[in-house]
Short mmCIF file of C-alpha atoms in Angstrom, two decimals:
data_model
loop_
_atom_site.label_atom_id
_atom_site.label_comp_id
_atom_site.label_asym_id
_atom_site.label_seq_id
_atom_site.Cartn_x
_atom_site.Cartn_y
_atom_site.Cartn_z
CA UNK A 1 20.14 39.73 6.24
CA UNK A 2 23.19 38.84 8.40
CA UNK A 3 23.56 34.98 9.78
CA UNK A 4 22.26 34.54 12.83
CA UNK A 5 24.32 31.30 14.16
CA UNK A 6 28.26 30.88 13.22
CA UNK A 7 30.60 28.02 14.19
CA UNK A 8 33.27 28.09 16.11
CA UNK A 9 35.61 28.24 12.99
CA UNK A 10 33.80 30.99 10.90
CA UNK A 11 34.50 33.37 14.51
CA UNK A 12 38.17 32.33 14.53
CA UNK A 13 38.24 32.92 11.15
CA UNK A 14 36.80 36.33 11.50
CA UNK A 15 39.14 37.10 14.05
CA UNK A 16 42.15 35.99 11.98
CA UNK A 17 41.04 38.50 8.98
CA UNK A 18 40.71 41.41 10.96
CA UNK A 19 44.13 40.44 12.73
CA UNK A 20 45.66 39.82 9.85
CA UNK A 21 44.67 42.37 7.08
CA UNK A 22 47.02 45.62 7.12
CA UNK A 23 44.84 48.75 8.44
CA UNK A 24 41.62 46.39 8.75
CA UNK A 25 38.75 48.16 10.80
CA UNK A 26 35.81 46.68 12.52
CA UNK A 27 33.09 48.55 10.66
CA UNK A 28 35.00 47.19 7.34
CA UNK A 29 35.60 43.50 8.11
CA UNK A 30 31.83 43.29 9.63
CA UNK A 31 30.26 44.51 6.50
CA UNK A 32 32.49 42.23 4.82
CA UNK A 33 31.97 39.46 6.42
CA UNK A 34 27.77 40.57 6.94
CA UNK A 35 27.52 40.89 11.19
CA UNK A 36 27.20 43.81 12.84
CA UNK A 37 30.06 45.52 14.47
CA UNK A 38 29.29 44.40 18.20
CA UNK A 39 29.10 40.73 16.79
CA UNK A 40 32.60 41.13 15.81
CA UNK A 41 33.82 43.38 18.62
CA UNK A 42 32.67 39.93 20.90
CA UNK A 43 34.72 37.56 18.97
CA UNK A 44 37.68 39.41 18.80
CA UNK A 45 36.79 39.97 23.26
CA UNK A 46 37.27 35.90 23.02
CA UNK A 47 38.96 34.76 20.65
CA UNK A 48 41.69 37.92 19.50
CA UNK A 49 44.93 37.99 20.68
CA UNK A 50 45.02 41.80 21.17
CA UNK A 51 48.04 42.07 18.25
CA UNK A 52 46.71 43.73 15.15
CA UNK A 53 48.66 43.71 11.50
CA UNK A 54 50.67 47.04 11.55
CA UNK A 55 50.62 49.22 8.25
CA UNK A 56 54.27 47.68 7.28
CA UNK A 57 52.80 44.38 6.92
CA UNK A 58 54.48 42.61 10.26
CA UNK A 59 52.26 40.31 11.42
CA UNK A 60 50.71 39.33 14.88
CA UNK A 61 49.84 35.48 15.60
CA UNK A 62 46.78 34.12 14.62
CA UNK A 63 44.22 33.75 16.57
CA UNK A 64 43.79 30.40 14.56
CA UNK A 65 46.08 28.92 16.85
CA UNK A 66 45.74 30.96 19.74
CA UNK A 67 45.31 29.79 23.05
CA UNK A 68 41.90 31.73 23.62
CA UNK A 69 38.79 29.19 23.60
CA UNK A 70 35.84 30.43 26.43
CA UNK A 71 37.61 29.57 29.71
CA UNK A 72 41.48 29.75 29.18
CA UNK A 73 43.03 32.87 29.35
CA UNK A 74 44.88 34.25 26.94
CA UNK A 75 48.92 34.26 27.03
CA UNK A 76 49.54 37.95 27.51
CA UNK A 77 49.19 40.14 30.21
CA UNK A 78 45.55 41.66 30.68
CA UNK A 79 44.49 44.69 32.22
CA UNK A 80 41.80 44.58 34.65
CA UNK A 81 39.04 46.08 32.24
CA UNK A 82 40.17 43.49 29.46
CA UNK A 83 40.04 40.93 31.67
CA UNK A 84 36.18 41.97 32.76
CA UNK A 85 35.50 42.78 28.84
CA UNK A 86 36.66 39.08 28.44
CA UNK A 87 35.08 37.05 30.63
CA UNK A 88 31.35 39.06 29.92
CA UNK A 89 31.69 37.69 26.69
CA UNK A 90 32.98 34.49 28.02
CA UNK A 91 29.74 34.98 29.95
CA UNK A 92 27.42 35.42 27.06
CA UNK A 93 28.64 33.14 24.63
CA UNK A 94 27.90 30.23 27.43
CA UNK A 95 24.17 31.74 28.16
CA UNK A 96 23.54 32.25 24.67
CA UNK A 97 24.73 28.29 24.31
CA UNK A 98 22.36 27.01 27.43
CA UNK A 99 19.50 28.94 25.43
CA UNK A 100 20.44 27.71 22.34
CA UNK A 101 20.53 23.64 23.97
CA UNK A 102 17.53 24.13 26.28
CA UNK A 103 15.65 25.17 22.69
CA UNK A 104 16.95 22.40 21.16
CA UNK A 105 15.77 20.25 23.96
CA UNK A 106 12.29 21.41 23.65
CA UNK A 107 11.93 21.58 20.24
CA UNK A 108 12.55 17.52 20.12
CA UNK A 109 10.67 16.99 23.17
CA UNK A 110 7.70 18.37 21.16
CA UNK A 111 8.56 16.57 18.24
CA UNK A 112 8.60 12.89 19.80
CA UNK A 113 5.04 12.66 19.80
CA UNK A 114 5.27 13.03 15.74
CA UNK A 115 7.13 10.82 14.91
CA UNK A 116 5.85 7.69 17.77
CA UNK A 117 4.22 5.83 14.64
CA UNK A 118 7.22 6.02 12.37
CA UNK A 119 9.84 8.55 11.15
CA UNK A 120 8.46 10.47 7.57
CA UNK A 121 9.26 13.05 6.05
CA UNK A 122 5.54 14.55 6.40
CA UNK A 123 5.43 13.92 10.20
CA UNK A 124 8.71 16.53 10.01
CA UNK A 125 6.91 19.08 7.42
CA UNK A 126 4.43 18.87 10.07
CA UNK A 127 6.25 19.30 12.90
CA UNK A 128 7.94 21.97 11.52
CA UNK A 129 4.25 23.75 10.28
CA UNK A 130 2.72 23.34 13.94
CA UNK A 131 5.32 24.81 15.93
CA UNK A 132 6.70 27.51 13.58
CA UNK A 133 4.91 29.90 15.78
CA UNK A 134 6.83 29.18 18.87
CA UNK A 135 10.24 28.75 17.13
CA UNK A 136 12.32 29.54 13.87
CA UNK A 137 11.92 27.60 11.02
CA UNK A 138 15.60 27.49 10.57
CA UNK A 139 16.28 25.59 13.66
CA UNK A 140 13.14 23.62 13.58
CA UNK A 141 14.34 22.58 10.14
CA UNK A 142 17.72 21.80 11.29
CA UNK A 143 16.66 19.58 13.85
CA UNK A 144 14.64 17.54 12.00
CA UNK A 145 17.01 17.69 8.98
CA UNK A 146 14.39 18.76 6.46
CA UNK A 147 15.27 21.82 4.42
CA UNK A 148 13.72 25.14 4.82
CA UNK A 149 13.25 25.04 0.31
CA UNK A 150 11.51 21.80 1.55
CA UNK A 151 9.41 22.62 3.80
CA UNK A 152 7.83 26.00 1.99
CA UNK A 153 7.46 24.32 -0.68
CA UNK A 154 5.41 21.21 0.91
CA UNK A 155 3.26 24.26 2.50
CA UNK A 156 2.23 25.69 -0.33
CA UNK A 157 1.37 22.84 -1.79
CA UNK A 158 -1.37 22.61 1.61
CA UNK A 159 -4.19 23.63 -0.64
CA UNK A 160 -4.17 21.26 -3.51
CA UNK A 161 -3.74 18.52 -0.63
CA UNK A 162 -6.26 19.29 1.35
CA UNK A 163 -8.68 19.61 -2.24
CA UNK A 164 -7.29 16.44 -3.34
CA UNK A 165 -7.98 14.87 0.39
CA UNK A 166 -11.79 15.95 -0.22
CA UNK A 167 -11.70 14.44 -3.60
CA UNK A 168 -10.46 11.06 -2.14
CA UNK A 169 -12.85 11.42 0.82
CA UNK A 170 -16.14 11.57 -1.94
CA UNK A 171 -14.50 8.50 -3.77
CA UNK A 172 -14.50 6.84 -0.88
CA UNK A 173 -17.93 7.29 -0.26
CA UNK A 174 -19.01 5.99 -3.35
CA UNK A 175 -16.99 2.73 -2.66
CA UNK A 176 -18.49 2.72 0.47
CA UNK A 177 -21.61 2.09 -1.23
CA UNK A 178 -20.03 -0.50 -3.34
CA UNK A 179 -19.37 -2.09 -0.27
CA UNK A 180 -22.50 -1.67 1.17
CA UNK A 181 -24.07 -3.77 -1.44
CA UNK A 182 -20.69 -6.59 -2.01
CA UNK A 183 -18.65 -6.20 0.63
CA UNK A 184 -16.28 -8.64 -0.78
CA UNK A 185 -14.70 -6.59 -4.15
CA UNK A 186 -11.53 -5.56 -4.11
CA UNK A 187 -9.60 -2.27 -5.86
CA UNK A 188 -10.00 -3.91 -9.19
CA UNK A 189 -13.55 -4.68 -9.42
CA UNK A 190 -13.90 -1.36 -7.15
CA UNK A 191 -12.62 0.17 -10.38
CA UNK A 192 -14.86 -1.58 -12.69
CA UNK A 193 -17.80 -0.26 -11.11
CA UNK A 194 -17.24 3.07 -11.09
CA UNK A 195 -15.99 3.34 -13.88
CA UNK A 196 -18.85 1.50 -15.36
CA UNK A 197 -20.39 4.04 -18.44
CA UNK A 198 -18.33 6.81 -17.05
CA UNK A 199 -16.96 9.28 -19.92
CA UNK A 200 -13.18 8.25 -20.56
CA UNK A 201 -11.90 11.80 -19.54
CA UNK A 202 -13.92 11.27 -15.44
CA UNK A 203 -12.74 7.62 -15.04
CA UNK A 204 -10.30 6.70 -11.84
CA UNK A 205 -7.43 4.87 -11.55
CA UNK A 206 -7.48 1.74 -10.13
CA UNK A 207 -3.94 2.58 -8.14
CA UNK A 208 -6.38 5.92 -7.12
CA UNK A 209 -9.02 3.50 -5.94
CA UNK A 210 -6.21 0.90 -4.21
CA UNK A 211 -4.73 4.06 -1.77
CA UNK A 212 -7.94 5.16 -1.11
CA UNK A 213 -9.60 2.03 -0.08
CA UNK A 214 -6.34 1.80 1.92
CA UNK A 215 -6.76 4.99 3.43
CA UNK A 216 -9.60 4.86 4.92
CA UNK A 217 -9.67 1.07 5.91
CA UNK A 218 -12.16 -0.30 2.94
CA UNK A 219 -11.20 -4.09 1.83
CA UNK A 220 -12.29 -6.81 -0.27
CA UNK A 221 -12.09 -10.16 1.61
CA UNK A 222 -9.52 -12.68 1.09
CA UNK A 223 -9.02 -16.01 1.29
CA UNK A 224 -8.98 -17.68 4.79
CA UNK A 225 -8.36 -21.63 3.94
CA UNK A 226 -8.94 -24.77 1.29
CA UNK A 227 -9.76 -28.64 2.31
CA UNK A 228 -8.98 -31.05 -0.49
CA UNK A 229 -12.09 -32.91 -1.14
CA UNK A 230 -10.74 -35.41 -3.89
CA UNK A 231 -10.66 -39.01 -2.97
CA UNK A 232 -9.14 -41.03 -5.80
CA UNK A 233 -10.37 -44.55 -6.50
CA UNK A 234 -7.83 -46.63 -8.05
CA UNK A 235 -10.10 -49.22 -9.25
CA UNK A 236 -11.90 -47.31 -11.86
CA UNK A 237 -11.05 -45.87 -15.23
CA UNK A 238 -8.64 -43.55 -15.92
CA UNK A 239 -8.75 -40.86 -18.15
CA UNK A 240 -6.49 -38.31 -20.32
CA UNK A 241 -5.71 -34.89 -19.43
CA UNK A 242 -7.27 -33.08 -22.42
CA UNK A 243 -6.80 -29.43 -21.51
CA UNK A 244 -3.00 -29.41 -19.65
CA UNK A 245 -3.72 -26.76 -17.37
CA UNK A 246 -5.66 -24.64 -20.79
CA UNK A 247 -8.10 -23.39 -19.24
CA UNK A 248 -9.13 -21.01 -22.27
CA UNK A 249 -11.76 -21.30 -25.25
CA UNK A 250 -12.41 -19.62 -28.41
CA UNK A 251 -16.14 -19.66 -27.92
CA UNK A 252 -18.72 -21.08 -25.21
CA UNK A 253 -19.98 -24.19 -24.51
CA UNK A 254 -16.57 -26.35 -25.54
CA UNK A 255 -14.52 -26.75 -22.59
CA UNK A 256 -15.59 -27.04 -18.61
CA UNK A 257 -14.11 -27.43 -15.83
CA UNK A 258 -15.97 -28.79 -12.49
CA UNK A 259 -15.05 -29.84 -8.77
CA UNK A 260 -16.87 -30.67 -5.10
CA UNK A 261 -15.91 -28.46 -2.09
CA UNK A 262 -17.62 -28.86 1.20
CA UNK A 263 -19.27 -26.41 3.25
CA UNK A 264 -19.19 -26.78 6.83
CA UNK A 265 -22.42 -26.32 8.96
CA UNK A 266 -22.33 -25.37 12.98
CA UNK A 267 -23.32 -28.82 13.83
CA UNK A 268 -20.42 -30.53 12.58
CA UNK A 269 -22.00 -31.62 9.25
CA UNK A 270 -21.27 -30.60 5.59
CA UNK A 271 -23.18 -30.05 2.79
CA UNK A 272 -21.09 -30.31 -0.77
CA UNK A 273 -21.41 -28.42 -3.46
CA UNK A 274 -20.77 -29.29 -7.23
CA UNK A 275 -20.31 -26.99 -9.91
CA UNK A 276 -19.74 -27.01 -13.75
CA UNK A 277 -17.85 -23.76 -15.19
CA UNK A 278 -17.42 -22.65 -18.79
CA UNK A 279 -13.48 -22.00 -19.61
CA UNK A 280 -14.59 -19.44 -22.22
CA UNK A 281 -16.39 -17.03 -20.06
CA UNK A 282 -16.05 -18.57 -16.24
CA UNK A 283 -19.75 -18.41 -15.97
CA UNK A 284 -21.21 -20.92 -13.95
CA UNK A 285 -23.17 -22.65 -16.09
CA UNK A 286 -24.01 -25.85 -13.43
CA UNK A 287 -24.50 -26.83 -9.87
CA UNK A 288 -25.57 -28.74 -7.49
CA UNK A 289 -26.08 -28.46 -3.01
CA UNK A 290 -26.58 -31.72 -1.23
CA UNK A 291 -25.52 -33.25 2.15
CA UNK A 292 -23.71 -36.14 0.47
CA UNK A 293 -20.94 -36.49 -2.33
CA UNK A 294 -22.08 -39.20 -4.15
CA UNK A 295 -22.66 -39.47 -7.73
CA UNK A 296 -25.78 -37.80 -7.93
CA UNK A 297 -24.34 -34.68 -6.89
CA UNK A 298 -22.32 -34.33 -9.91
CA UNK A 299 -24.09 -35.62 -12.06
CA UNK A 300 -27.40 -33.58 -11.54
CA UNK A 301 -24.45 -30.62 -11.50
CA UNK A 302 -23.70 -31.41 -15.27
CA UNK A 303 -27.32 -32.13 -16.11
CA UNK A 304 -27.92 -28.80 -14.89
CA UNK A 305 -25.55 -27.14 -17.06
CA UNK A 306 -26.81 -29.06 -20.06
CA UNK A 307 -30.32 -27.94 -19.13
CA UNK A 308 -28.45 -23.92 -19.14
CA UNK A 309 -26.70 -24.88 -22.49
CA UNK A 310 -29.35 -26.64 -24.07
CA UNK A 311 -27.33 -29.13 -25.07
CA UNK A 312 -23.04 -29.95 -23.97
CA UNK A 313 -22.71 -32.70 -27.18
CA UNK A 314 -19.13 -32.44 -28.27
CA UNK A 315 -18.17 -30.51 -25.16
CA UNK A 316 -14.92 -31.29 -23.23
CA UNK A 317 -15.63 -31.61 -19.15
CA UNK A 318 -12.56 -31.59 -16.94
CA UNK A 319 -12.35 -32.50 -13.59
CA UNK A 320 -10.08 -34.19 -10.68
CA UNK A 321 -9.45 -37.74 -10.02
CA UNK A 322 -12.12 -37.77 -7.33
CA UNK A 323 -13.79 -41.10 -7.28
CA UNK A 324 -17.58 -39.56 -7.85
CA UNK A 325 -15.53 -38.42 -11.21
CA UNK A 326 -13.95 -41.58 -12.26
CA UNK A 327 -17.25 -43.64 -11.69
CA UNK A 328 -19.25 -45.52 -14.28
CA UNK A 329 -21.73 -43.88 -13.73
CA UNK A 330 -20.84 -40.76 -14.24
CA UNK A 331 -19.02 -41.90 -17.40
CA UNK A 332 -22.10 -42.86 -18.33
CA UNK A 333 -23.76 -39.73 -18.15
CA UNK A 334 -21.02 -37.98 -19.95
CA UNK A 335 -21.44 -40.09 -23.31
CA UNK A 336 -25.28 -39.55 -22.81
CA UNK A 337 -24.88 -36.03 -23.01
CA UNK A 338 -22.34 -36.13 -25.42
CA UNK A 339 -19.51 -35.15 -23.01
CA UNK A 340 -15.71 -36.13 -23.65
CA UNK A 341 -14.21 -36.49 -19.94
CA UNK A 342 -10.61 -35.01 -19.19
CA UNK A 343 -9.04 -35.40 -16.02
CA UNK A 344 -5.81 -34.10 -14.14
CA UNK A 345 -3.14 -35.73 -13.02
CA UNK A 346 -3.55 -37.59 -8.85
CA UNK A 347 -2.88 -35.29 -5.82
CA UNK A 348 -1.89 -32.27 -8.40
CA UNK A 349 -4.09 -29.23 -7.57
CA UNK A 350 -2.99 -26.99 -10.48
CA UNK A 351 -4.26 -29.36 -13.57
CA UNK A 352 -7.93 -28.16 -12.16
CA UNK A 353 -6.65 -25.09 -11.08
CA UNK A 354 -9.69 -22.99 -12.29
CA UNK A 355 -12.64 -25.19 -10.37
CA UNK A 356 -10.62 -25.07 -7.05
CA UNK A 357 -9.98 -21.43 -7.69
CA UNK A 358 -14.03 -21.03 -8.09
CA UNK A 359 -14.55 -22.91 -4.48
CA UNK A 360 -11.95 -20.71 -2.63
CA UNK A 361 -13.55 -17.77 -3.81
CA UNK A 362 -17.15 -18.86 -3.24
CA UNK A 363 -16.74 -19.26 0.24
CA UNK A 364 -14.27 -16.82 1.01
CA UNK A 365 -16.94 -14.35 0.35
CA UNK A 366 -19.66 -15.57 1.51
CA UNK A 367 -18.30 -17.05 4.73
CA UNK A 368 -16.25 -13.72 5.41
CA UNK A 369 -14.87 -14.12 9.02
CA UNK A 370 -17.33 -16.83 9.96
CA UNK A 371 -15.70 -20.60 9.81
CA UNK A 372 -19.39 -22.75 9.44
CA UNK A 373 -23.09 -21.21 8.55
CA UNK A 374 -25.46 -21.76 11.31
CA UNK A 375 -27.50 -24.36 9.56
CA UNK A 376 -28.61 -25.55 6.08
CA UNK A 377 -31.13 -23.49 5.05
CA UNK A 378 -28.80 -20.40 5.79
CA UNK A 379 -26.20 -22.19 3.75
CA UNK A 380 -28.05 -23.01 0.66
CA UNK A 381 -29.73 -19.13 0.96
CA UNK A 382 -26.53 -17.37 0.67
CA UNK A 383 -25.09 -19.74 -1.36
CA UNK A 384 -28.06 -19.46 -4.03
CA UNK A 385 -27.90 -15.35 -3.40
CA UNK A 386 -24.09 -15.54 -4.55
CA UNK A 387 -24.26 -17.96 -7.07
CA UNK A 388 -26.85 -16.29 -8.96
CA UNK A 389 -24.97 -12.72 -8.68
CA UNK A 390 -21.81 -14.43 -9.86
CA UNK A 391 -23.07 -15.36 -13.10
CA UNK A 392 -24.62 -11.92 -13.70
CA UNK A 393 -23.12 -9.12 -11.31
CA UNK A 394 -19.91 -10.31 -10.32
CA UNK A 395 -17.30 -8.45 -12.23
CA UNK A 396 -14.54 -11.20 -12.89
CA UNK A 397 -10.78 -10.07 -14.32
CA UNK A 398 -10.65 -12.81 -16.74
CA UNK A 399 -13.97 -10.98 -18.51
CA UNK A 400 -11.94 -7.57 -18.21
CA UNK A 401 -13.92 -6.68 -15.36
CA UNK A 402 -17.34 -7.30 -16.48
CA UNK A 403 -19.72 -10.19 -15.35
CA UNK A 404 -19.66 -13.66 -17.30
CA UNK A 405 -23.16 -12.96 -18.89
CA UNK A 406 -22.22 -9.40 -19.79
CA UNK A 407 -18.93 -11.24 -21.24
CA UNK A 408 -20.79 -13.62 -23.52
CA UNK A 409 -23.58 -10.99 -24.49
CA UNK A 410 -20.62 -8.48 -25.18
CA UNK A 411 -18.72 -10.80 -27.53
CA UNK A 412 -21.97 -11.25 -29.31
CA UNK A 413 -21.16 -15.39 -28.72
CA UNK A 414 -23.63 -17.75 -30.37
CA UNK A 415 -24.85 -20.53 -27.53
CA UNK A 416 -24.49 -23.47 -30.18
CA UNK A 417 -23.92 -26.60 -28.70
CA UNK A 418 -20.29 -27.77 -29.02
CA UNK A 419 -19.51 -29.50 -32.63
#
């Protein structure tokens, strides 16, 4: 099928060969060159010189470097009807042009609106797909600078994409109702879930589950701010840093980690809450809710995870240099219960890395967008709701994406006090 656009040069050129060859016609050098003969019979109206290559070989000047572009007349004498043959073509070589530019004008007019949220190459396939009706694909494709090989091939492809978008559409129903029961798990837990005693050969990906919760605006929550709640007291003992930022174990009940955050009622007040988590399995083992963050808090904290343990004798309890921490008597709960105490270095956040960690999370998800809970018995609620589901449905990476009770029952762990 012949071209349907040629430059400027490939006409000249044209021109030149049919000048130029010895005994050249027009029906020859069009089917050479693929146009049809009136094509040809225009250029040479425009751009020929009117000289043609005689049969002994002398030659006429090309019309490479004629004198002869639309508008400028040609440096020979014309004849009335050449002069008329001329300038018609003159004539509809400029309409064809003004067609040709008011097309192109409309074409990108139309495809401004595509591309208002950013520039892909999609938006172009698009483009190209709505409007192929109206205009030729080769021009639409020019314009947008996508090739046509492109473009056909991102159409056929139309069907798998529209059965993979219902595919990701029923996924993201079913995190939907995820969500609808924890609205605060991300793409990895997302993952966990579903793929939860699902045959190996039907599980997702979790990069499958992270564009489609991105798609279709589903997100975990994440965290909005921290307070430091440690108040060192210089005055009372200090204590070795057993664990140096280990926060691992080879079995439960040896090593835990604990800290205070505070959680901020509408009234201006705070209750504090204490925990006590095992290193081994990040279950939370302890804890403790009161509007005050003396002693007592942390201590009935560990004597709660003692009471979950049955015993924490030879266990290892880390914490902060908080002065509740560093107090006799907690010191002297610890070597009641048979508790070596390891502390962190002053003002250094990462030697308890794991109990701050805890806090952030704990509140980040239950407080969501909200900065205080409306009272205390609201506060303690969904703080006992999440604490409880932490231990037992919470699906936690360190545990490879199972809960910390599912993580100790898995490993088939003995719950032996520490030796």
């Amino acid at each position: 099928m012949a071209r349907k656009n040629y430059s400027e040069e490939f006409r000249r050129q044209a021109v030149d060969l049919y000048e130029t060859t010895p005994g050249a016609t027009v029906r020859g050098i069009a089917a050479d060159l693929g146009v049809v003969r009136g094509t040809l019979r225009q250029w040479l109206a425009v751009y020929g010189t009117g000289k043609k290559t005689a049969a002994d070989g002398s030659r006429a000047r090309s019309p490479l470097t004629a004198r002869t572009s639309p508008g400028e007349a040609p440096d020979r004498d014309e004849s009335p009807q050449e002069r008329i043959t001329r300038l018609e073509a003159e004539n509809a070589a400029l309409r064809a042009e003004k067609s040709k530019l008011v097309t192109e004008r409309e074409i990108l007019q139309k495809a401004a609106k595509y591309f208002a949220g950013g520039d892909d190459l999609v938006s172009r396939f698009q483009f190209v797909a709505d409007h192929q009706h109206a205009f030729e694909v080769k021009r639409l494709c020019q314009l947008v600078e996508v090739c046509r090989s492109s473009f056909y091939a991102w159409q056929d492809a139309g069907p798998a994409r529209a059965a993979r978008a219902a595919r990701d559409a029923e996924l993201a129903e079913r995190i939907r109702d995820l969500h609808e029961d924890d609205n605060t798990i991300g793409a990895p837990r997302v993952t966990a879930e579903l793929n939860d005693g699902t045959p190996t050969g039907e599980r997702v990906n979790h990069k499958r589950v992270a564009r489609v919760m991105r798609e279709h605006g589903i997100r975990g929550y994440r965290r909005r701010r921290r307070v430091v709640t440690t108040v060192p007291e210089p005055a009372d003992q200090k204590v070795p840093d057993l664990l140096k930022r280990d926060f691992t174990a080879d079995e439960p009940n040896c090593r835990y980690v604990g800290d205070i955050t505070y959680l901020p009622l509408a009234d201006g007040s705070n209750l504090y809450l204490a925990t006590v988590i095992d290193c081994y399995s990040r279950r939370l083992v302890g804890w403790s809710i009161a509007n005050h963050m003396r002693t007592e808090l942390i201590g009935d904290a560990l004597t709660d995870a003692a009471a979950t343990r049955g015993s924490l004798a030879g266990a290892i309890f880390h914490s902060d240099h908080g002065s509740q921490y560093t107090s006799r008597d907690f010191a002297s709960l610890c070597y009641t219960l048979g508790v070596t105490q390891s502390m962190g270095a002053v003002g250094t956040s990462a030697d308890n890395s794991l109990a701050e960690s805890f806090n952030a999370t704990a509140k980040r998800e239950v407080l969501q967008d909200e900065n205080v809970w409306p009272d205390e018995i609201t506060c303690r609620r969904e703080l006992f709701r999440w604490l409880t589901r932490y231990n037992t449905k919470r699906r936690h990476s360190w545990c490879g994406y199972r809960s910390p009770v599912d993580y100790e029952n898995d490993n088939a762990a003995m719950l032996r006090p520490a030796a």
